[in-house]
Coordinates of C-alpha atoms and ligand atoms in Angstrom, one line a residue:
M239 CA 4.7 17.5 22.1
A240 CA 7.5 15.2 23.1
F241 CA 5.3 14.1 26.1
Y242 CA 2.4 13.6 23.7
T243 CA 4.4 11.5 21.3
Y244 CA 5.9 9.5 24.2
I245 CA 2.4 8.7 25.5
L246 CA 1.1 7.8 22.1
Q247 CA 4.2 5.6 21.6
L248 CA 3.6 3.9 24.8
Q249 CA 0.0 3.3 23.9
L250 CA 0.9 2.0 20.5
G251 CA 3.7 0.0 21.8
G252 CA 7.2 -0.4 20.4
L253 CA 9.7 2.0 18.9
R254 CA 8.6 1.1 15.4
M255 CA 5.9 3.5 16.0
A256 CA 8.4 6.3 16.2
R257 CA 8.8 6.2 12.5
I258 CA 5.1 6.8 11.8
L259 CA 4.8 9.3 14.6
S260 CA 7.7 11.3 13.1
Y261 CA 5.2 12.3 10.4
L262 CA 3.5 14.5 13.0
K263 CA 6.6 16.7 13.4
P264 CA 5.7 19.3 10.8
Y265 CA 2.5 19.9 12.7
R266 CA 3.9 20.2 16.2
I267 CA 2.5 23.7 16.7
A268 CA -1.0 22.6 15.7
V269 CA -0.6 19.5 17.9
A270 CA 0.5 21.8 20.9
V271 CA -2.5 24.1 20.3
A272 CA -4.9 21.2 20.2
L273 CA -3.4 19.7 23.3
L274 CA -3.7 23.0 25.1
L275 CA -7.4 23.4 24.2
M276 CA -7.9 19.9 25.3
L277 CA -6.3 20.7 28.7
T278 CA -8.7 23.6 29.0
E279 CA -11.7 21.4 28.5
L280 CA -10.2 18.9 31.0
V281 CA -9.6 21.6 33.7
V282 CA -13.3 22.8 33.3
E283 CA -14.4 19.2 33.6
L284 CA -12.3 18.7 36.7
I285 CA -13.5 21.8 38.6
Q286 CA -17.2 21.3 37.8
P287 CA -17.8 18.8 40.7
L288 CA -16.0 21.2 42.9
L289 CA -18.3 24.0 41.8
M290 CA -21.3 21.8 42.3
A291 CA -20.1 21.0 45.9
K292 CA -20.0 24.8 46.5
I293 CA -23.5 25.4 45.2
I294 CA -24.8 22.6 47.5
D295 CA -22.8 23.4 50.6
K296 CA -22.7 27.2 50.5
G297 CA -25.9 27.9 48.6
I298 CA -28.6 25.3 48.8
M299 CA -27.8 24.0 52.4
Q300 CA -27.6 27.6 53.7
N301 CA -30.6 28.7 51.6
D302 CA -28.4 31.4 50.1
L303 CA -29.6 32.3 46.6
Q304 CA -26.8 34.7 46.1
E305 CA -24.2 32.0 46.5
V306 CA -26.1 29.7 44.1
M307 CA -26.2 32.5 41.5
K308 CA -22.5 33.2 42.0
W309 CA -21.2 29.6 41.7
G310 CA -23.8 28.8 39.1
G311 CA -22.6 31.7 37.0
I312 CA -19.0 30.6 37.2
M313 CA -20.1 27.1 36.2
V314 CA -21.9 28.3 33.1
G315 CA -19.0 30.6 32.1
A316 CA -16.6 27.6 32.5
S317 CA -18.8 25.5 30.5
F318 CA -18.8 28.0 27.6
A319 CA -15.1 28.2 27.6
A320 CA -14.8 24.4 27.4
F321 CA -17.4 24.4 24.6
A322 CA -15.4 26.9 22.6
A323 CA -12.1 25.1 23.3
G324 CA -13.7 21.9 22.1
V325 CA -14.8 23.3 18.8
I326 CA -11.4 24.9 18.0
N327 CA -9.6 21.7 19.2
S328 CA -11.7 19.7 16.7
F329 CA -10.7 22.0 14.0
Y330 CA -7.0 21.5 14.8
A331 CA -7.3 17.8 15.4
A332 CA -8.9 17.4 11.9
H333 CA -6.3 19.5 10.3
V334 CA -3.4 17.6 11.9
S335 CA -4.8 14.1 11.3
Q336 CA -5.7 14.7 7.7
S337 CA -2.4 16.3 6.9
F338 CA -0.6 13.4 8.7
G339 CA -2.6 10.9 6.7
F340 CA -1.8 12.7 3.4
D341 CA 1.9 12.7 4.2
V342 CA 2.1 9.1 5.2
R343 CA 0.0 8.0 2.1
K344 CA 2.4 10.1 -0.1
S345 CA 5.5 8.5 1.4
L346 CA 4.0 5.1 1.0
Y347 CA 3.1 5.7 -2.6
E348 CA 6.6 7.1 -3.4
K349 CA 8.1 4.0 -1.8
V350 CA 6.0 1.7 -3.8
Q351 CA 6.9 3.5 -6.9
S352 CA 10.6 2.9 -6.2
F353 CA 10.0 -0.9 -5.7
S354 CA 11.8 -3.3 -7.9
F355 CA 10.1 -6.2 -9.5
A356 CA 11.4 -8.4 -6.8
N357 CA 9.9 -6.2 -4.1
F358 CA 6.5 -6.5 -5.8
N359 CA 6.8 -10.2 -5.7
H360 CA 6.9 -9.9 -1.9
F361 CA 3.8 -7.7 -1.4
P362 CA 0.7 -8.6 -3.2
T363 CA -1.0 -5.7 -4.9
S364 CA -4.2 -6.2 -2.8
S365 CA -2.1 -5.9 0.3
L366 CA -0.4 -2.7 -0.8
I367 CA -3.9 -1.3 -1.6
T368 CA -5.2 -2.2 1.9
R369 CA -2.1 -0.6 3.5
M370 CA -2.4 2.5 1.5
T371 CA -6.2 3.0 2.2
N372 CA -7.6 1.2 5.2
D373 CA -4.5 1.1 7.3
I374 CA -3.7 4.8 6.9
T375 CA -7.2 5.7 7.6
Q376 CA -7.0 3.8 10.8
L377 CA -3.9 5.7 11.8
Q378 CA -5.4 9.0 10.8
N379 CA -8.5 8.4 12.9
T380 CA -6.4 7.4 15.8
V381 CA -4.4 10.6 15.6
F382 CA -7.6 12.6 15.5
M383 CA -9.1 10.8 18.4
S384 CA -6.0 11.1 20.4
L385 CA -5.9 14.8 19.9
R386 CA -9.6 15.2 20.5
I387 CA -10.4 12.9 23.4
M388 CA -7.9 10.3 23.9
M389 CA -5.4 12.2 26.0
R390 CA -8.3 13.5 28.1
A391 CA -9.2 10.1 29.3
P392 CA -6.1 9.1 31.2
L393 CA -5.6 12.7 32.4
L394 CA -9.3 12.8 33.5
I395 CA -8.7 9.7 35.5
I396 CA -5.5 11.0 37.2
G397 CA -6.9 14.5 37.6
G398 CA -10.2 13.2 38.9
L399 CA -8.5 11.2 41.5
G400 CA -6.3 14.1 42.6
M401 CA -9.3 16.4 42.9
A402 CA -11.2 13.8 44.9
F403 CA -8.3 13.9 47.4
V404 CA -8.7 17.7 47.6
V405 CA -12.4 17.2 48.4
N406 CA -12.2 14.4 50.9
V407 CA -9.3 12.1 51.6
K408 CA -11.0 9.2 53.1
L409 CA -13.6 8.9 50.4
A410 CA -11.0 9.4 47.6
L411 CA -9.0 6.4 49.0
I412 CA -11.8 4.1 47.9
L413 CA -11.4 5.3 44.4
S414 CA -7.7 5.2 44.3
V415 CA -7.5 1.6 45.4
V416 CA -9.6 0.5 42.4
A417 CA -8.1 2.7 39.6
P418 CA -4.6 1.1 39.3
F419 CA -6.1 -2.4 38.9
L420 CA -8.3 -1.1 36.1
F421 CA -5.3 0.5 34.4
L422 CA -3.4 -2.8 34.5
F423 CA -6.5 -4.6 33.2
L424 CA -6.8 -2.3 30.2
F425 CA -3.1 -2.6 29.3
W426 CA -3.4 -6.3 29.3
V427 CA -6.4 -6.0 27.1
M428 CA -4.5 -3.8 24.7
G429 CA -1.7 -6.3 24.3
K430 CA -4.2 -9.0 23.6
G431 CA -6.1 -6.9 21.2
G432 CA -3.1 -5.9 19.2
S433 CA -2.3 -9.3 17.9
M434 CA -6.0 -10.0 17.2
F435 CA -6.4 -6.9 15.1
K436 CA -3.3 -7.7 13.3
E437 CA -4.9 -10.9 12.2
V438 CA -8.1 -9.0 11.3
Q439 CA -6.1 -6.8 8.9
E440 CA -4.4 -9.8 7.3
K441 CA -7.8 -11.3 6.7
L442 CA -9.0 -8.1 5.2
D443 CA -6.0 -8.4 2.8
A444 CA -7.2 -11.9 1.8
V445 CA -10.7 -10.6 1.1
N446 CA -9.3 -7.8 -1.0
S447 CA -7.0 -10.2 -2.8
V448 CA -9.9 -12.5 -3.8
M449 CA -12.0 -9.6 -4.7
Q450 CA -9.4 -8.1 -6.9
E451 CA -8.7 -11.4 -8.7
N452 CA -12.4 -11.8 -9.2
L453 CA -13.0 -8.4 -10.6
S454 CA -10.1 -8.5 -13.0
G455 CA -10.9 -12.0 -14.1
I456 CA -14.6 -11.6 -14.2
R457 CA -14.8 -12.4 -18.0
L458 CA -12.8 -15.6 -17.5
I459 CA -14.9 -16.6 -14.6
K460 CA -18.0 -16.2 -16.7
A461 CA -16.5 -18.0 -19.7
F462 CA -15.5 -21.0 -17.5
V463 CA -18.8 -20.9 -15.6
R464 CA -16.8 -20.9 -12.4
R465 CA -19.1 -18.4 -10.7
K466 CA -20.2 -20.7 -7.9
H467 CA -16.6 -21.8 -7.2
E468 CA -15.5 -18.2 -6.9
V469 CA -18.4 -17.2 -4.8
K470 CA -17.6 -20.0 -2.5
R471 CA -13.9 -18.9 -2.3
F472 CA -15.0 -15.3 -1.6
T473 CA -17.5 -16.3 1.0
G474 CA -14.8 -18.4 2.7
T475 CA -12.4 -15.4 3.1
N476 CA -15.2 -13.1 4.0
K477 CA -16.4 -15.5 6.7
D478 CA -12.8 -15.6 8.0
L479 CA -12.7 -11.9 8.2
R480 CA -16.1 -11.8 10.0
D481 CA -15.1 -14.4 12.6
G482 CA -11.7 -12.8 13.2
T483 CA -13.3 -9.4 13.7
I484 CA -16.0 -10.7 16.0
K485 CA -13.4 -12.6 18.1
A486 CA -11.4 -9.3 18.5
L487 CA -14.5 -7.2 19.2
R488 CA -15.7 -9.8 21.8
L489 CA -12.6 -9.1 23.9
M490 CA -13.5 -5.5 23.8
E491 CA -17.2 -6.1 24.6
V492 CA -16.3 -8.1 27.7
T493 CA -13.9 -5.3 28.7
M494 CA -16.6 -2.7 29.1
P495 CA -19.1 -4.5 31.4
V496 CA -16.1 -5.5 33.6
L497 CA -15.0 -1.9 33.9
L498 CA -18.6 -0.7 34.6
L499 CA -19.2 -3.3 37.3
I500 CA -16.1 -2.5 39.2
M501 CA -16.6 1.3 39.0
N502 CA -20.3 1.1 40.0
L503 CA -19.4 -1.1 43.0
C504 CA -16.9 1.6 43.8
I505 CA -19.5 4.3 43.7
L506 CA -21.8 2.3 45.9
G507 CA -19.0 2.0 48.4
V508 CA -18.5 5.8 48.3
L509 CA -22.2 6.4 48.9
W510 CA -22.5 3.9 51.7
F511 CA -19.3 5.0 53.5
G512 CA -20.2 8.6 52.7
S513 CA -23.6 8.5 54.3
I514 CA -22.1 7.1 57.4
Q515 CA -19.6 9.9 57.5
V516 CA -22.3 12.6 56.9
N517 CA -24.1 11.3 59.9
T518 CA -21.2 10.6 62.3
E519 CA -18.4 12.9 61.4
G520 CA -20.1 15.9 60.0
V521 CA -18.8 15.5 56.4
K522 CA -20.7 17.8 54.1
V523 CA -23.3 16.4 51.7
G524 CA -21.8 18.4 48.8
E525 CA -18.5 16.7 49.3
V526 CA -20.1 13.3 49.0
V527 CA -21.9 14.5 45.9
A528 CA -18.7 15.8 44.4
I529 CA -16.8 12.5 45.0
V530 CA -19.6 10.5 43.4
N531 CA -19.5 12.9 40.5
Y532 CA -15.8 12.4 40.1
A533 CA -16.3 8.7 40.3
T534 CA -18.9 8.8 37.5
R535 CA -16.6 10.9 35.4
I536 CA -13.7 8.5 36.0
T537 CA -15.9 5.7 35.0
A538 CA -16.9 7.5 31.8
A539 CA -13.2 8.1 31.2
F540 CA -12.4 4.4 31.7
S541 CA -15.0 3.4 29.3
I542 CA -13.7 5.8 26.7
F543 CA -10.3 4.4 27.5
S544 CA -11.4 0.9 26.7
W545 CA -12.9 2.0 23.5
I546 CA -9.8 4.0 22.6
I547 CA -7.6 0.9 23.4
M548 CA -9.5 -0.9 20.7
A549 CA -8.7 1.8 18.2
F550 CA -5.1 1.8 19.3
S551 CA -4.8 -2.0 19.0
R552 CA -6.0 -1.6 15.5
A553 CA -3.8 1.4 14.8
R554 CA -0.8 -0.5 16.1
A555 CA -1.4 -3.3 13.7
S556 CA -1.8 -0.8 10.9
A557 CA 1.3 1.1 11.9
N558 CA 3.3 -2.1 11.7
R559 CA 2.0 -2.9 8.3
V560 CA 2.7 0.6 7.0
T561 CA 6.2 0.7 8.4
E562 CA 6.9 -2.8 7.0
V563 CA 6.5 -1.3 3.5
L564 CA 8.3 1.9 4.3
E565 CA 11.3 0.0 5.7
T566 CA 11.4 -2.5 2.8
E567 CA 14.8 -2.2 1.2
V568 CA 14.6 -1.6 -2.5
D569 CA 17.0 -4.1 -3.8
L570 CA 17.5 -2.6 -7.2
A571 CA 18.8 0.9 -7.1
D572 CA 21.4 3.0 -8.7
L573 CA 24.9 2.0 -7.3
W574 CA 26.8 4.7 -5.6
D575 CA 29.4 4.6 -8.3
S576 CA 27.0 4.5 -11.2
R577 CA 28.2 6.8 -14.0
K578 CA 26.0 9.7 -15.0
D579 CA 27.7 10.1 -18.3
L580 CA 26.8 6.6 -19.7
T581 CA 23.8 6.4 -21.9
V582 CA 22.8 4.0 -24.6
N583 CA 24.1 5.4 -27.9
E584 CA 24.4 2.5 -30.2
G585 CA 22.4 -0.3 -28.7
K586 CA 25.0 -3.1 -28.7
I587 CA 24.0 -5.8 -26.4
E588 CA 26.3 -8.4 -24.9
F589 CA 25.5 -11.2 -22.5
T590 CA 28.6 -13.0 -20.9
N591 CA 28.0 -16.2 -19.0
V592 CA 24.7 -14.8 -17.6
S593 CA 22.8 -16.9 -15.2
F594 CA 19.7 -15.8 -13.4
Q595 CA 17.2 -17.0 -10.7
Y596 CA 14.3 -15.0 -9.4
P597 CA 15.0 -13.6 -5.9
G598 CA 13.7 -16.0 -3.3
T599 CA 13.5 -19.0 -5.6
A600 CA 15.9 -21.9 -5.8
E601 CA 15.7 -22.7 -9.5
M602 CA 18.0 -21.3 -12.1
V603 CA 15.9 -19.8 -14.9
L604 CA 18.8 -18.9 -17.2
E605 CA 22.2 -20.7 -17.2
D606 CA 25.5 -19.6 -18.7
I607 CA 24.1 -17.6 -21.5
S608 CA 26.5 -15.7 -23.9
F609 CA 25.7 -13.8 -27.0
K610 CA 26.5 -10.6 -28.8
I611 CA 24.0 -8.4 -30.7
N612 CA 25.3 -5.6 -32.9
P613 CA 23.8 -2.2 -33.1
G614 CA 20.8 -2.1 -35.5
E615 CA 20.6 -5.9 -35.7
T616 CA 17.2 -7.6 -35.5
V617 CA 17.3 -10.8 -33.5
A618 CA 14.5 -13.2 -32.8
I619 CA 14.4 -15.2 -29.6
L620 CA 12.7 -18.5 -30.1
G621 CA 11.8 -21.0 -27.4
A622 CA 9.0 -23.0 -25.9
T623 CA 6.8 -21.6 -23.2
G624 CA 8.8 -21.4 -19.9
A625 CA 12.1 -21.4 -21.7
G626 CA 13.2 -18.2 -20.0
K627 CA 12.6 -15.7 -22.9
T628 CA 10.8 -13.0 -20.8
S629 CA 13.3 -13.5 -18.0
L630 CA 16.1 -12.8 -20.4
F631 CA 14.4 -9.7 -21.7
Q632 CA 14.0 -8.3 -18.1
L633 CA 17.8 -8.3 -17.6
I634 CA 18.4 -5.8 -20.4
P635 CA 16.6 -2.8 -18.9
R636 CA 17.8 -4.1 -15.5
L637 CA 14.4 -4.9 -14.1
Y638 CA 16.2 -7.7 -12.3
D639 CA 20.0 -8.1 -11.6
V640 CA 21.8 -11.1 -13.0
T641 CA 22.7 -13.8 -10.5
G642 CA 26.0 -14.4 -12.3
G643 CA 27.8 -13.1 -15.4
I644 CA 27.5 -9.7 -17.0
V645 CA 25.0 -7.9 -19.2
K646 CA 26.6 -5.1 -21.1
I647 CA 25.1 -2.4 -23.3
D648 CA 27.4 -0.5 -25.6
G649 CA 30.3 -2.1 -23.7
H650 CA 29.2 -1.1 -20.2
D651 CA 27.8 -3.2 -17.4
V652 CA 24.2 -2.2 -17.0
R653 CA 24.7 -2.0 -13.3
K654 CA 27.2 0.8 -13.9
M655 CA 24.6 2.9 -15.8
K656 CA 22.0 5.1 -14.2
M657 CA 18.7 3.2 -14.5
E658 CA 17.0 6.2 -15.9
N659 CA 19.5 6.7 -18.6
L660 CA 19.3 3.0 -19.5
R661 CA 15.6 2.6 -19.4
R662 CA 14.9 5.9 -21.3
K663 CA 16.6 4.4 -24.4
V664 CA 14.8 1.1 -24.3
G665 CA 11.4 0.5 -25.8
F666 CA 9.8 -2.4 -23.9
V667 CA 6.6 -4.0 -25.1
P668 CA 5.6 -6.4 -22.4
Q669 CA 4.0 -9.7 -23.1
E670 CA 0.6 -8.5 -21.7
A671 CA -0.4 -5.3 -23.3
L672 CA -1.6 -2.8 -20.7
L673 CA -3.5 0.4 -21.5
F674 CA -4.2 3.2 -19.1
T675 CA -7.5 4.9 -18.8
G676 CA -7.4 7.9 -21.1
S677 CA -7.3 8.7 -24.8
V678 CA -5.5 6.7 -27.5
K679 CA -3.3 9.7 -27.9
E680 CA -2.5 9.8 -24.2
N681 CA -1.7 6.1 -24.2
I682 CA 0.9 6.4 -27.0
S683 CA 2.5 9.6 -25.8
W684 CA 2.8 7.9 -22.4
G685 CA 6.0 6.6 -23.9
K686 CA 7.3 10.1 -24.5
E687 CA 5.7 12.9 -22.6
D688 CA 6.5 15.7 -25.1
A689 CA 5.7 13.7 -28.3
T690 CA 4.1 15.8 -31.1
M691 CA 1.1 14.7 -33.0
V692 CA 3.4 14.0 -36.0
E693 CA 5.5 11.7 -33.9
I694 CA 2.5 10.0 -32.5
T695 CA 0.9 9.4 -35.9
A696 CA 4.2 8.1 -37.3
A697 CA 4.6 5.6 -34.5
S698 CA 1.0 4.5 -35.0
V699 CA 1.4 4.1 -38.8
N700 CA 4.5 2.0 -38.2
A701 CA 2.9 -0.1 -35.5
Q702 CA 0.1 -0.8 -38.0
I703 CA -2.6 0.7 -35.8
H704 CA -3.2 4.0 -37.5
E705 CA -6.0 2.8 -39.7
T706 CA -7.8 1.2 -36.7
I707 CA -7.5 4.4 -34.8
M708 CA -8.9 6.5 -37.6
N709 CA -12.0 4.3 -37.6
L710 CA -12.6 4.9 -33.9
P711 CA -15.4 7.3 -33.0
Q712 CA -13.1 10.2 -32.0
Q713 CA -9.9 8.9 -33.7
Y714 CA -6.9 9.7 -31.5
D715 CA -9.1 11.3 -28.8
T716 CA -11.1 8.1 -28.3
R717 CA -11.0 7.1 -24.7
V718 CA -9.9 3.5 -23.9
G719 CA -10.1 1.6 -20.7
Q720 CA -12.6 2.5 -18.1
K721 CA -15.7 4.2 -19.6
G722 CA -14.1 4.0 -23.0
V723 CA -14.1 1.7 -26.0
N724 CA -12.6 -1.8 -25.6
L725 CA -9.9 -2.9 -28.0
S726 CA -9.1 -6.4 -29.2
G727 CA -6.0 -8.2 -28.0
G728 CA -4.1 -7.5 -31.2
Q729 CA -5.1 -3.8 -31.2
K730 CA -3.8 -3.4 -27.7
Q731 CA -0.6 -5.1 -28.7
R732 CA -0.1 -2.7 -31.6
L733 CA -1.0 0.3 -29.4
S734 CA 1.7 -0.8 -26.9
I735 CA 4.2 -1.1 -29.8
A736 CA 3.3 2.4 -30.9
R737 CA 4.0 3.6 -27.3
A738 CA 7.4 2.0 -27.5
L739 CA 8.2 3.3 -31.0
V740 CA 7.3 6.9 -30.1
R741 CA 10.3 6.9 -27.8
M742 CA 12.7 6.4 -30.7
P743 CA 14.4 3.7 -28.7
K744 CA 18.0 2.5 -29.2
I745 CA 16.9 -1.0 -28.1
L746 CA 13.5 -2.3 -28.9
L747 CA 12.2 -5.3 -27.0
L748 CA 9.0 -7.0 -28.3
D749 CA 7.8 -9.8 -26.0
D750 CA 5.6 -11.9 -28.1
S751 CA 4.0 -8.7 -29.1
T752 CA 2.9 -9.9 -32.6
S753 CA 1.3 -13.1 -31.4
A754 CA -2.2 -11.8 -32.0
L755 CA -1.5 -10.4 -35.5
D756 CA -2.3 -12.1 -38.8
M757 CA 0.7 -12.9 -41.1
K758 CA 0.1 -10.0 -43.4
T759 CA -0.1 -7.4 -40.7
E760 CA 2.8 -8.9 -38.9
A761 CA 4.9 -8.8 -42.1
K762 CA 4.0 -5.2 -42.6
L763 CA 5.0 -4.3 -39.0
L764 CA 8.3 -6.1 -39.2
G765 CA 8.9 -4.2 -42.5
A766 CA 8.2 -0.9 -40.9
L767 CA 10.4 -1.6 -37.9
K768 CA 13.4 -1.8 -40.4
E769 CA 13.0 2.0 -40.7
Y770 CA 14.1 2.5 -37.2
T771 CA 17.8 2.5 -36.4
C772 CA 17.6 0.5 -33.3
T773 CA 18.6 -2.9 -32.1
T774 CA 15.5 -5.1 -32.1
L775 CA 14.8 -8.2 -30.1
I776 CA 11.7 -10.1 -30.9
I777 CA 10.5 -12.9 -28.7
T778 CA 8.3 -15.3 -30.7
Q779 CA 7.1 -18.8 -30.8
K780 CA 6.5 -18.6 -34.6
I781 CA 9.1 -19.6 -37.0
S782 CA 7.5 -17.3 -39.7
T783 CA 8.4 -14.4 -37.5
A784 CA 11.9 -15.6 -36.7
I785 CA 12.8 -16.1 -40.3
E786 CA 12.3 -12.3 -40.8
A787 CA 15.2 -11.6 -38.3
D788 CA 18.8 -11.3 -39.1
R789 CA 19.6 -13.9 -36.5
I790 CA 17.8 -16.4 -34.3
L791 CA 18.6 -17.4 -30.7
L792 CA 17.1 -20.7 -29.7
L793 CA 16.4 -21.0 -26.0
E794 CA 15.5 -24.1 -24.2
D795 CA 15.1 -24.7 -20.5
G796 CA 17.1 -21.6 -19.7
K797 CA 20.0 -22.5 -22.0
L798 CA 21.1 -21.0 -25.3
L799 CA 20.8 -24.1 -27.5
A800 CA 21.8 -22.6 -30.8
E801 CA 22.2 -19.4 -32.7
G802 CA 22.4 -18.4 -36.4
D803 CA 20.1 -17.6 -39.3
H804 CA 17.3 -19.7 -40.6
D805 CA 19.3 -21.7 -43.1
S806 CA 22.2 -22.5 -40.8
L807 CA 20.0 -23.4 -38.0
L808 CA 18.1 -25.9 -40.1
K809 CA 21.4 -27.7 -40.7
T810 CA 22.9 -27.4 -37.2
S811 CA 20.0 -27.7 -34.8
G812 CA 17.8 -30.7 -34.6
L813 CA 15.3 -29.0 -32.3
Y814 CA 15.0 -26.0 -34.7
K815 CA 14.4 -28.3 -37.6
R816 CA 11.7 -30.1 -35.6
I817 CA 10.0 -26.9 -34.7
F818 CA 10.2 -25.7 -38.3
Q819 CA 8.6 -28.9 -39.6
S820 CA 5.9 -28.9 -37.1
Q821 CA 4.9 -25.4 -37.9
S822 CA 5.0 -25.8 -41.6
G823 CA 2.4 -28.6 -41.3
E824 CA 4.9 -31.4 -41.8
E825 CA 4.4 -32.7 -38.4
N826 CA 2.4 -35.7 -39.4
R827 CA 4.8 -36.8 -42.0
N828 CA 7.7 -36.5 -39.7
Y829 CA 6.3 -38.7 -37.0
A830 CA 4.7 -41.1 -39.4
Ligands
LIG193 P1 9.8 -16.9 -18.5 O1 8.6 -16.0 -18.1 O2 11.0 -16.3 -18.7 O3 9.3 -17.9 -19.7 O4 9.8 -18.0 -17.3 P2 9.0 -17.5 -21.2 O5 10.0 -18.2 -22.0 O6 8.8 -16.1 -21.4 O7 7.6 -18.3 -21.4 P3 6.3 -17.8 -22.3 O8 6.6 -18.0 -23.7 O9 6.1 -16.4 -22.0 O10 5.3 -18.7 -21.7 C1 10.9 -18.9 -17.2 C2 10.8 -19.5 -15.8 O11 11.0 -18.6 -14.8 C3 10.0 -18.8 -13.8 C4 8.9 -19.6 -14.4 O12 8.4 -20.6 -13.6 C5 9.5 -20.3 -15.6 O13 9.8 -21.7 -15.3 N1 9.5 -17.6 -13.3 C6 9.0 -16.7 -14.1 C7 9.7 -17.3 -11.9 O14 10.2 -18.1 -11.2 N2 9.3 -16.1 -11.4 C8 8.7 -15.1 -12.3 O15 8.3 -14.0 -11.8 C9 8.6 -15.4 -13.6
LIG194 MG1 7.3 -14.9 -21.6

């Protein structure tokens, strides 16, 4: 097993492989059995030319039918043994490779689940999908192949050479001069192929990325009549992939004829030199036949080898891409000294001199922000697009860490709380409502796994979506998303609000979640929210929504410009007054 791993590592290049290969450990017995069976096949293959030589020299040349029968029988028996070994080997190889793939995929999936928002910014979704599917399949196939035939190829070459020496030293020398050069040649090809296939995999990423964007934005593309443009963009990346793959395959295609040419010349040499020896030095015909037979088998092994090298070059690229994800450091985790006993009880929120910039960017998105929100208070956050409202929200459930300052909930730094405890008490309604494939009921109870029907209905009533749901074909059991009904933007928003409400959160964060609602429905919703004993933050661009809140925070360019209720802001903030006037239809008069 250790030897097998070592060889595999050598082939795949680099110690980084060790990480992927360690996934084979649980299957070491199955690997050992598979390798043993493979060795059985190999031994049979190696002794076959020898048996053939015996049939020729002892049987056919001496006209002795008995000997022909005897050696022929052994040959048939050995072949059957090899056949049986091959079938069972396949069984084990499939078991090991599939389980290996399953395990790697599982780890990768779990890793991605633990990713922070910042990590996701680093890996595009399409690339993660390619890694989880295509790259792992590549690795899986390589493990299967290596257990089934890969290891046989180099061993057959070495063993074949050895056996040739047993048969006839002088003739074997011809073979052994050529073999090392071919080995070196193949290793060179492998190095070259590795980097080429890495590029191929990246191009596949690009194709997947364009495809994903196209599929998710298909309605927009149609609405903007941008089909031609998108087709062109897709064709471009697709062409890139094709050209890259062809370039890499071409290297492999040249490899094969070169190999065959050299080996066939070598066989010619054996035949020529062998016939001289048969005539002058009494070398047996069977021996020459056996050596030629070894040479053809070695040739076949070399050609399998070159094909395997291609698979390995691809696998190496894939292995690197998979380990890259596995080795990514999740930058947002529970700190070692985070306190288990802390949860959100009241919902007091306190920002002290908070500044924030997205990891890997240079621009400050929030600067020196300080405010306090008391438990149960409803606060509106008002600001132009790009002002930093969503960014500010994300700091509360610690989706990102602050760059400077402190965010405190109930008097405790959020970094000191266990993320699960913190997030469990926060109801977050993101700016873009997202529904999962499943029933309406499932989508709402997604916010609280053990929610009862009463809780689900109550949340829906308060989110002002109950009536709409009752008008759907199967009410709460209606499927939404794939193969289900499509909901309007406003309906989706309210469904996401119901999902947040069913958790009975201590802190409710609504990110522009009422933007698609008419005034009347919105007013009802805001009224219903008052029933909940939770601190509510509402991001909005509408003054009419902000007026309903106890307090308003006015954000501009990442800075907290003003805070207070509607009346006091009208007096103290020029910007607020301007927004108010523009939204109450007084814009024209103002600028006249
Ligand atoms: P926000 O997303 O916080 O703005 O981005 P906002 O106030 O919510 O805007 P609307 O109303 O939804 O449109 C604030 C700044 O942060 C940057 C953006 O470029 C923007 O200038 N940003 C946002 C990033 O750098 N990275 C992100 O992942 C998101
Ligand atoms: Mg936003």
